[in-house]
Each structure stands twice: as structure tokens, then as C-alpha cells.
Amino acid sequence: MAKTILTQEGLKKLEEELEVLKTVKRREVADKIKVAMSFGDLSENAEYDEAKNEQGIIESRIAQIESTLMNVEILDEESLTTDRIQIGNKIKIKNIESGQVLDLSMVGTKEADMSKFKISDESPIGSACMGKIVGDVVDADTPAGHVKYEILEISK
């Protein structure tokens, strides 16, 4: 299985989510199942079916996080350079056509969250920017169409 690259912050968030799922959420869903079972006939018990479905989702997410954590590679932020774009860098890029400037953080796939301007190295813009230097112009085929960006800044 391929290594998952995470920042220290991303690792902490995953570990915290895992802890909540294992302690709080498991207990909550077990209580829901117990209450639903007290209603009697399980064959026509919507509350029981819903609680069991929720249990399956929680257990699936726990397994997914544990698998990720077994194959994680923590980004060494101390050795991070700013000569070329890599995971862990913050970048400033400008849309050549619109002039819009974006401040983005390059992260691994598991940490990507565009609402927080964290883009994955595997996203269209992220993959186009990887390895580039300040002044380069990159082409990205995004869901909104083909876009050209100029790399304005690379920082830690």
C-alpha cells in the first residue's frame, strides 16, 4: 500500500477523530442499538436498522483511519525548502486570465480541503504546480475548464 503523506497537524486531526470514534461514537451507537432492541421485533424496527447502519459507518471509518495511520509518512517540515513547490509549502498563484490571486497550502490527499485553501498534490491545480518554481506558468485542466496560473510565491 502506498504511503500517505501527512503534516503533523493532519496526523493530530486523524488521531483525534479516531479517538472520538472509538470512545464517544461507539458508545452512542451502542446505546441507540440497546434502546432500539427494547422496542421489540427487530424485523420491522426502523430505529434498530438505522442504528446498525450508523454502527457500520463508524466501524468503516475507524478501519479507514487505522489503515491510513499504519501507512503514514510524516512531512518533515524542518527540511522543507522553498525553491520548488512540494507538499507542505504555501503558495501564491495568480490566474493569468482573471488576475485572481490564490493563497494555497499544498497537502497530501487526506488533508485536502478547498474550503480552507488546502489543495492536494493530486488535484488538477496541485499536480500542475508540484515541482515548479516562482515565475513558472502552469496549465491546469480543472472541472471549470483549462486555466493558466503564474507561481508568485513559495513559502513554508
Short mmCIF file of N, CA and C in Angstrom, two decimals:
data_model
loop_
_atom_site.label_atom_id
_atom_site.label_comp_id
_atom_site.label_asym_id
_atom_site.label_seq_id
_atom_site.Cartn_x
_atom_site.Cartn_y
_atom_site.Cartn_z
N MET A 1 0.84 -1.18 0.00
CA MET A 1 0.00 0.00 0.00
C MET A 1 0.89 1.25 0.00
N ALA A 2 0.48 2.26 -0.73
CA ALA A 2 1.26 3.49 -0.84
C ALA A 2 1.24 4.27 0.46
N LYS A 3 2.33 4.97 0.72
CA LYS A 3 2.43 5.81 1.91
C LYS A 3 1.51 7.02 1.74
N THR A 4 0.90 7.43 2.86
CA THR A 4 0.09 8.63 2.89
C THR A 4 0.91 9.72 3.56
N ILE A 5 1.10 10.83 2.87
CA ILE A 5 1.88 11.92 3.42
C ILE A 5 0.96 12.85 4.20
N LEU A 6 1.33 13.10 5.46
CA LEU A 6 0.55 13.99 6.31
C LEU A 6 1.47 15.01 6.98
N THR A 7 0.92 16.18 7.24
CA THR A 7 1.63 17.13 8.08
C THR A 7 1.40 16.71 9.53
N GLN A 8 2.14 17.29 10.45
CA GLN A 8 1.95 16.99 11.87
C GLN A 8 0.52 17.34 12.28
N GLU A 9 0.00 18.46 11.75
CA GLU A 9 -1.37 18.89 12.05
C GLU A 9 -2.38 17.86 11.54
N GLY A 10 -2.16 17.36 10.33
CA GLY A 10 -3.06 16.37 9.75
C GLY A 10 -3.06 15.08 10.54
N LEU A 11 -1.89 14.66 11.00
CA LEU A 11 -1.78 13.45 11.82
C LEU A 11 -2.56 13.63 13.11
N LYS A 12 -2.40 14.77 13.74
CA LYS A 12 -3.09 15.04 15.00
C LYS A 12 -4.61 15.00 14.81
N LYS A 13 -5.11 15.60 13.72
CA LYS A 13 -6.54 15.60 13.45
C LYS A 13 -7.08 14.18 13.26
N LEU A 14 -6.34 13.36 12.53
CA LEU A 14 -6.77 11.97 12.32
C LEU A 14 -6.78 11.19 13.62
N GLU A 15 -5.75 11.36 14.43
CA GLU A 15 -5.68 10.66 15.72
C GLU A 15 -6.81 11.09 16.64
N GLU A 16 -7.13 12.39 16.64
CA GLU A 16 -8.24 12.88 17.46
C GLU A 16 -9.58 12.33 16.97
N GLU A 17 -9.77 12.30 15.65
CA GLU A 17 -11.01 11.75 15.11
C GLU A 17 -11.16 10.28 15.48
N LEU A 18 -10.06 9.53 15.38
CA LEU A 18 -10.09 8.12 15.73
C LEU A 18 -10.47 7.92 17.19
N GLU A 19 -9.91 8.74 18.06
CA GLU A 19 -10.21 8.64 19.49
C GLU A 19 -11.69 8.90 19.77
N VAL A 20 -12.26 9.93 19.12
CA VAL A 20 -13.68 10.25 19.30
C VAL A 20 -14.55 9.11 18.78
N LEU A 21 -14.20 8.57 17.63
CA LEU A 21 -14.98 7.47 17.07
C LEU A 21 -14.97 6.25 17.98
N LYS A 22 -13.79 5.92 18.50
CA LYS A 22 -13.65 4.71 19.33
C LYS A 22 -14.28 4.87 20.71
N THR A 23 -14.26 6.05 21.26
CA THR A 23 -14.77 6.22 22.63
C THR A 23 -16.19 6.76 22.65
N VAL A 24 -16.42 7.91 22.06
CA VAL A 24 -17.72 8.57 22.14
C VAL A 24 -18.74 7.96 21.17
N LYS A 25 -18.40 7.92 19.88
CA LYS A 25 -19.37 7.50 18.88
C LYS A 25 -19.77 6.02 19.02
N ARG A 26 -18.79 5.17 19.31
CA ARG A 26 -19.13 3.75 19.50
C ARG A 26 -20.11 3.58 20.65
N ARG A 27 -19.88 4.30 21.74
CA ARG A 27 -20.77 4.20 22.92
C ARG A 27 -22.16 4.72 22.57
N GLU A 28 -22.22 5.85 21.84
CA GLU A 28 -23.51 6.42 21.47
C GLU A 28 -24.32 5.46 20.61
N VAL A 29 -23.68 4.85 19.62
CA VAL A 29 -24.41 3.95 18.74
C VAL A 29 -24.79 2.66 19.47
N ALA A 30 -23.96 2.20 20.39
CA ALA A 30 -24.32 1.01 21.19
C ALA A 30 -25.56 1.30 22.04
N ASP A 31 -25.64 2.51 22.59
CA ASP A 31 -26.82 2.90 23.36
C ASP A 31 -28.06 2.96 22.48
N LYS A 32 -27.91 3.48 21.25
CA LYS A 32 -29.03 3.53 20.32
C LYS A 32 -29.53 2.14 19.97
N ILE A 33 -28.59 1.21 19.78
CA ILE A 33 -28.96 -0.17 19.46
C ILE A 33 -29.71 -0.80 20.62
N LYS A 34 -29.21 -0.57 21.83
CA LYS A 34 -29.84 -1.12 23.03
C LYS A 34 -31.27 -0.60 23.18
N VAL A 35 -31.47 0.70 22.97
CA VAL A 35 -32.81 1.29 23.06
C VAL A 35 -33.71 0.73 21.98
N ALA A 36 -33.20 0.63 20.76
CA ALA A 36 -34.00 0.11 19.65
C ALA A 36 -34.40 -1.34 19.87
N MET A 37 -33.50 -2.11 20.48
CA MET A 37 -33.81 -3.52 20.75
C MET A 37 -34.93 -3.64 21.78
N SER A 38 -35.04 -2.67 22.65
CA SER A 38 -36.09 -2.72 23.68
C SER A 38 -37.48 -2.50 23.09
N PHE A 39 -37.55 -2.04 21.84
CA PHE A 39 -38.83 -1.82 21.19
C PHE A 39 -39.46 -3.12 20.70
N GLY A 40 -38.70 -4.20 20.75
CA GLY A 40 -39.26 -5.48 20.38
C GLY A 40 -38.80 -5.99 19.03
N ASP A 41 -39.73 -6.53 18.24
CA ASP A 41 -39.48 -7.19 16.96
C ASP A 41 -38.47 -6.44 16.10
N LEU A 42 -37.29 -7.05 15.90
CA LEU A 42 -36.22 -6.40 15.15
C LEU A 42 -36.46 -6.42 13.64
N SER A 43 -37.31 -7.31 13.17
CA SER A 43 -37.53 -7.43 11.73
C SER A 43 -38.24 -6.21 11.15
N GLU A 44 -38.99 -5.49 11.96
CA GLU A 44 -39.70 -4.30 11.48
C GLU A 44 -39.35 -3.09 12.34
N ASN A 45 -38.09 -3.02 12.77
CA ASN A 45 -37.68 -1.98 13.69
C ASN A 45 -36.74 -1.00 12.97
N ALA A 46 -37.29 0.11 12.49
CA ALA A 46 -36.52 1.09 11.73
C ALA A 46 -35.41 1.72 12.56
N GLU A 47 -35.67 1.93 13.85
CA GLU A 47 -34.65 2.52 14.72
C GLU A 47 -33.44 1.60 14.84
N TYR A 48 -33.71 0.29 14.95
CA TYR A 48 -32.63 -0.69 15.05
C TYR A 48 -31.81 -0.72 13.75
N ASP A 49 -32.52 -0.75 12.61
CA ASP A 49 -31.83 -0.77 11.32
C ASP A 49 -30.97 0.48 11.14
N GLU A 50 -31.49 1.63 11.52
CA GLU A 50 -30.75 2.88 11.40
C GLU A 50 -29.51 2.86 12.31
N ALA A 51 -29.67 2.39 13.52
CA ALA A 51 -28.55 2.34 14.47
C ALA A 51 -27.47 1.36 13.98
N LYS A 52 -27.87 0.23 13.44
CA LYS A 52 -26.90 -0.74 12.92
C LYS A 52 -26.17 -0.18 11.70
N ASN A 53 -26.90 0.56 10.86
CA ASN A 53 -26.28 1.20 9.71
C ASN A 53 -25.24 2.24 10.18
N GLU A 54 -25.60 3.03 11.16
CA GLU A 54 -24.67 4.03 11.72
C GLU A 54 -23.44 3.34 12.31
N GLN A 55 -23.65 2.21 12.97
CA GLN A 55 -22.53 1.45 13.53
C GLN A 55 -21.58 1.00 12.43
N GLY A 56 -22.14 0.55 11.33
CA GLY A 56 -21.32 0.12 10.19
C GLY A 56 -20.48 1.25 9.62
N ILE A 57 -21.09 2.43 9.53
CA ILE A 57 -20.38 3.60 9.01
C ILE A 57 -19.23 3.97 9.95
N ILE A 58 -19.48 3.97 11.25
CA ILE A 58 -18.45 4.31 12.23
C ILE A 58 -17.31 3.30 12.18
N GLU A 59 -17.63 2.02 12.15
CA GLU A 59 -16.59 0.99 12.11
C GLU A 59 -15.78 1.06 10.82
N SER A 60 -16.44 1.39 9.73
CA SER A 60 -15.74 1.54 8.45
C SER A 60 -14.76 2.71 8.51
N ARG A 61 -15.18 3.82 9.09
CA ARG A 61 -14.30 4.99 9.21
C ARG A 61 -13.13 4.69 10.14
N ILE A 62 -13.37 3.96 11.23
CA ILE A 62 -12.29 3.57 12.14
C ILE A 62 -11.26 2.73 11.39
N ALA A 63 -11.71 1.76 10.61
CA ALA A 63 -10.80 0.90 9.85
C ALA A 63 -10.02 1.72 8.83
N GLN A 64 -10.68 2.67 8.19
CA GLN A 64 -10.04 3.52 7.20
C GLN A 64 -8.94 4.37 7.84
N ILE A 65 -9.22 4.97 8.97
CA ILE A 65 -8.22 5.80 9.66
C ILE A 65 -7.06 4.94 10.15
N GLU A 66 -7.36 3.78 10.72
CA GLU A 66 -6.29 2.90 11.21
C GLU A 66 -5.38 2.45 10.06
N SER A 67 -5.97 2.17 8.92
CA SER A 67 -5.18 1.78 7.74
C SER A 67 -4.28 2.93 7.29
N THR A 68 -4.83 4.13 7.28
CA THR A 68 -4.05 5.31 6.91
C THR A 68 -2.89 5.49 7.88
N LEU A 69 -3.16 5.38 9.17
CA LEU A 69 -2.13 5.61 10.18
C LEU A 69 -1.02 4.56 10.12
N MET A 70 -1.34 3.35 9.65
CA MET A 70 -0.31 2.31 9.53
C MET A 70 0.63 2.59 8.37
N ASN A 71 0.18 3.40 7.40
CA ASN A 71 0.97 3.67 6.20
C ASN A 71 1.27 5.16 6.05
N VAL A 72 1.45 5.84 7.17
CA VAL A 72 1.64 7.28 7.13
C VAL A 72 3.12 7.66 7.09
N GLU A 73 3.38 8.72 6.37
CA GLU A 73 4.72 9.32 6.34
C GLU A 73 4.53 10.77 6.77
N ILE A 74 5.15 11.14 7.88
CA ILE A 74 5.01 12.50 8.40
C ILE A 74 5.96 13.43 7.65
N LEU A 75 5.42 14.52 7.19
CA LEU A 75 6.21 15.51 6.47
C LEU A 75 7.19 16.17 7.44
N ASP A 76 8.45 16.16 7.09
CA ASP A 76 9.49 16.81 7.90
C ASP A 76 9.52 18.28 7.52
N GLU A 77 8.79 19.09 8.28
CA GLU A 77 8.66 20.50 7.94
C GLU A 77 9.96 21.27 8.12
N GLU A 78 10.88 20.74 8.91
CA GLU A 78 12.18 21.40 9.11
C GLU A 78 13.02 21.34 7.82
N SER A 79 12.91 20.24 7.09
CA SER A 79 13.72 20.09 5.88
C SER A 79 13.01 20.62 4.63
N LEU A 80 11.85 21.22 4.82
CA LEU A 80 11.07 21.77 3.72
C LEU A 80 11.80 22.97 3.11
N THR A 81 11.91 22.97 1.79
CA THR A 81 12.57 24.09 1.11
C THR A 81 11.53 24.90 0.33
N THR A 82 11.95 26.05 -0.14
CA THR A 82 11.03 26.91 -0.90
C THR A 82 11.52 27.17 -2.32
N ASP A 83 12.50 26.38 -2.77
CA ASP A 83 12.99 26.58 -4.13
C ASP A 83 12.04 25.99 -5.16
N ARG A 84 11.41 24.86 -4.84
CA ARG A 84 10.42 24.22 -5.73
C ARG A 84 9.20 23.83 -4.90
N ILE A 85 8.03 23.86 -5.52
CA ILE A 85 6.79 23.54 -4.81
C ILE A 85 6.75 22.05 -4.47
N GLN A 86 6.44 21.79 -3.21
CA GLN A 86 6.29 20.42 -2.72
C GLN A 86 5.22 20.40 -1.63
N ILE A 87 4.82 19.22 -1.24
CA ILE A 87 3.83 19.10 -0.17
C ILE A 87 4.39 19.77 1.08
N GLY A 88 3.57 20.58 1.71
CA GLY A 88 3.97 21.31 2.90
C GLY A 88 4.18 22.79 2.64
N ASN A 89 4.38 23.15 1.37
CA ASN A 89 4.58 24.56 1.04
C ASN A 89 3.26 25.32 1.00
N LYS A 90 3.36 26.61 1.25
CA LYS A 90 2.27 27.54 1.00
C LYS A 90 2.65 28.24 -0.31
N ILE A 91 1.67 28.41 -1.18
CA ILE A 91 1.97 29.05 -2.47
C ILE A 91 0.97 30.16 -2.75
N LYS A 92 1.44 31.10 -3.52
CA LYS A 92 0.58 32.18 -4.01
C LYS A 92 0.63 32.08 -5.52
N ILE A 93 -0.54 31.91 -6.14
CA ILE A 93 -0.63 31.78 -7.59
C ILE A 93 -1.65 32.78 -8.12
N LYS A 94 -1.42 33.20 -9.37
CA LYS A 94 -2.33 34.16 -10.00
C LYS A 94 -2.92 33.57 -11.26
N ASN A 95 -4.24 33.61 -11.37
CA ASN A 95 -4.94 33.20 -12.58
C ASN A 95 -4.59 34.22 -13.66
N ILE A 96 -3.93 33.77 -14.71
CA ILE A 96 -3.46 34.66 -15.78
C ILE A 96 -4.62 35.41 -16.43
N GLU A 97 -5.73 34.72 -16.66
CA GLU A 97 -6.86 35.33 -17.37
C GLU A 97 -7.63 36.32 -16.50
N SER A 98 -7.97 35.92 -15.26
CA SER A 98 -8.82 36.77 -14.42
C SER A 98 -8.03 37.71 -13.50
N GLY A 99 -6.76 37.37 -13.26
CA GLY A 99 -5.96 38.17 -12.35
C GLY A 99 -6.17 37.80 -10.88
N GLN A 100 -7.08 36.86 -10.62
CA GLN A 100 -7.36 36.44 -9.24
C GLN A 100 -6.13 35.78 -8.63
N VAL A 101 -5.78 36.17 -7.41
CA VAL A 101 -4.65 35.60 -6.70
C VAL A 101 -5.17 34.67 -5.61
N LEU A 102 -4.59 33.47 -5.53
CA LEU A 102 -4.97 32.49 -4.53
C LEU A 102 -3.78 32.18 -3.63
N ASP A 103 -4.03 32.13 -2.33
CA ASP A 103 -3.05 31.66 -1.35
C ASP A 103 -3.47 30.25 -0.96
N LEU A 104 -2.63 29.27 -1.28
CA LEU A 104 -2.97 27.87 -1.07
C LEU A 104 -1.90 27.16 -0.25
N SER A 105 -2.30 26.09 0.41
CA SER A 105 -1.35 25.20 1.08
C SER A 105 -1.35 23.88 0.34
N MET A 106 -0.16 23.38 0.03
CA MET A 106 -0.03 22.09 -0.65
C MET A 106 -0.01 21.00 0.43
N VAL A 107 -0.95 20.06 0.35
CA VAL A 107 -1.04 18.98 1.32
C VAL A 107 -1.24 17.65 0.60
N GLY A 108 -1.13 16.57 1.36
CA GLY A 108 -1.43 15.25 0.81
C GLY A 108 -2.94 15.09 0.65
N THR A 109 -3.34 14.08 -0.07
CA THR A 109 -4.75 13.86 -0.40
C THR A 109 -5.66 13.80 0.83
N LYS A 110 -5.22 13.17 1.89
CA LYS A 110 -6.07 13.01 3.08
C LYS A 110 -6.35 14.31 3.80
N GLU A 111 -5.54 15.34 3.57
CA GLU A 111 -5.73 16.62 4.25
C GLU A 111 -6.38 17.68 3.38
N ALA A 112 -6.59 17.40 2.11
CA ALA A 112 -7.13 18.39 1.19
C ALA A 112 -8.49 18.90 1.66
N ASP A 113 -8.66 20.22 1.60
CA ASP A 113 -9.91 20.86 1.99
C ASP A 113 -9.93 22.24 1.35
N MET A 114 -10.56 22.35 0.20
CA MET A 114 -10.55 23.61 -0.55
C MET A 114 -11.20 24.73 0.23
N SER A 115 -12.14 24.42 1.14
CA SER A 115 -12.76 25.48 1.94
C SER A 115 -11.74 26.16 2.85
N LYS A 116 -10.62 25.47 3.11
CA LYS A 116 -9.53 26.03 3.92
C LYS A 116 -8.31 26.33 3.05
N PHE A 117 -8.51 26.29 1.73
CA PHE A 117 -7.46 26.56 0.75
C PHE A 117 -6.28 25.59 0.88
N LYS A 118 -6.59 24.34 1.22
CA LYS A 118 -5.59 23.27 1.26
C LYS A 118 -5.86 22.37 0.07
N ILE A 119 -4.90 22.35 -0.89
CA ILE A 119 -5.11 21.54 -2.08
C ILE A 119 -4.15 20.36 -2.10
N SER A 120 -4.63 19.29 -2.65
CA SER A 120 -3.86 18.06 -2.75
C SER A 120 -2.86 18.12 -3.89
N ASP A 121 -1.77 17.41 -3.69
CA ASP A 121 -0.77 17.27 -4.75
C ASP A 121 -1.33 16.48 -5.92
N GLU A 122 -2.48 15.85 -5.75
CA GLU A 122 -3.10 15.06 -6.82
C GLU A 122 -4.25 15.81 -7.50
N SER A 123 -4.61 16.98 -6.98
CA SER A 123 -5.68 17.77 -7.59
C SER A 123 -5.16 18.37 -8.90
N PRO A 124 -6.04 18.81 -9.79
CA PRO A 124 -5.57 19.38 -11.06
C PRO A 124 -4.59 20.54 -10.88
N ILE A 125 -4.91 21.49 -10.02
CA ILE A 125 -4.01 22.63 -9.80
C ILE A 125 -2.77 22.18 -9.03
N GLY A 126 -2.96 21.38 -8.00
CA GLY A 126 -1.83 20.91 -7.20
C GLY A 126 -0.83 20.12 -8.00
N SER A 127 -1.29 19.19 -8.82
CA SER A 127 -0.36 18.38 -9.61
C SER A 127 0.36 19.22 -10.66
N ALA A 128 -0.34 20.24 -11.19
CA ALA A 128 0.30 21.12 -12.17
C ALA A 128 1.40 21.97 -11.52
N CYS A 129 1.23 22.31 -10.25
CA CYS A 129 2.18 23.17 -9.54
C CYS A 129 3.37 22.41 -8.95
N MET A 130 3.21 21.12 -8.66
CA MET A 130 4.28 20.37 -8.00
C MET A 130 5.60 20.47 -8.78
N GLY A 131 6.67 20.81 -8.05
CA GLY A 131 7.99 20.88 -8.65
C GLY A 131 8.30 22.17 -9.38
N LYS A 132 7.33 23.06 -9.48
CA LYS A 132 7.53 24.32 -10.20
C LYS A 132 8.22 25.35 -9.31
N ILE A 133 8.74 26.42 -9.94
CA ILE A 133 9.44 27.48 -9.22
C ILE A 133 8.71 28.81 -9.44
N VAL A 134 9.07 29.81 -8.63
CA VAL A 134 8.48 31.14 -8.77
C VAL A 134 8.74 31.65 -10.18
N GLY A 135 7.68 32.18 -10.79
CA GLY A 135 7.77 32.71 -12.15
C GLY A 135 7.25 31.74 -13.20
N ASP A 136 7.19 30.45 -12.87
CA ASP A 136 6.66 29.48 -13.83
C ASP A 136 5.18 29.73 -14.07
N VAL A 137 4.73 29.40 -15.28
CA VAL A 137 3.31 29.42 -15.62
C VAL A 137 2.89 27.97 -15.81
N VAL A 138 1.80 27.59 -15.13
CA VAL A 138 1.33 26.20 -15.21
C VAL A 138 -0.05 26.16 -15.83
N ASP A 139 -0.32 25.07 -16.52
CA ASP A 139 -1.63 24.81 -17.10
C ASP A 139 -2.32 23.75 -16.27
N ALA A 140 -3.58 24.02 -15.91
CA ALA A 140 -4.35 23.06 -15.13
C ALA A 140 -5.70 22.82 -15.80
N ASP A 141 -6.02 21.56 -16.01
CA ASP A 141 -7.34 21.20 -16.54
C ASP A 141 -8.25 20.94 -15.35
N THR A 142 -9.03 21.93 -14.97
CA THR A 142 -9.92 21.85 -13.81
C THR A 142 -11.33 21.52 -14.27
N PRO A 143 -12.21 21.16 -13.34
CA PRO A 143 -13.61 20.93 -13.72
C PRO A 143 -14.26 22.16 -14.38
N ALA A 144 -13.74 23.36 -14.05
CA ALA A 144 -14.27 24.58 -14.64
C ALA A 144 -13.66 24.89 -16.00
N GLY A 145 -12.69 24.07 -16.43
CA GLY A 145 -12.04 24.27 -17.71
C GLY A 145 -10.54 24.46 -17.57
N HIS A 146 -9.90 24.75 -18.69
CA HIS A 146 -8.44 24.92 -18.72
C HIS A 146 -8.07 26.30 -18.16
N VAL A 147 -7.13 26.31 -17.20
CA VAL A 147 -6.73 27.55 -16.55
C VAL A 147 -5.21 27.62 -16.48
N LYS A 148 -4.67 28.85 -16.66
CA LYS A 148 -3.23 29.07 -16.53
C LYS A 148 -2.98 29.90 -15.28
N TYR A 149 -1.99 29.47 -14.50
CA TYR A 149 -1.62 30.18 -13.28
C TYR A 149 -0.14 30.51 -13.32
N GLU A 150 0.21 31.66 -12.77
CA GLU A 150 1.61 32.03 -12.59
C GLU A 150 1.95 31.83 -11.12
N ILE A 151 3.09 31.19 -10.86
CA ILE A 151 3.55 30.98 -9.49
C ILE A 151 4.17 32.30 -9.02
N LEU A 152 3.59 32.91 -8.00
CA LEU A 152 4.08 34.19 -7.50
C LEU A 152 5.00 34.02 -6.29
N GLU A 153 4.72 33.04 -5.46
CA GLU A 153 5.46 32.92 -4.20
C GLU A 153 5.40 31.48 -3.68
N ILE A 154 6.49 31.04 -3.05
CA ILE A 154 6.55 29.73 -2.39
C ILE A 154 7.11 29.99 -0.98
N SER A 155 6.41 29.53 0.04
CA SER A 155 6.89 29.72 1.41
C SER A 155 6.62 28.45 2.23
N LYS A 156 7.15 28.46 3.48
CA LYS A 156 6.93 27.34 4.39
C LYS A 156 5.65 27.51 5.15
#
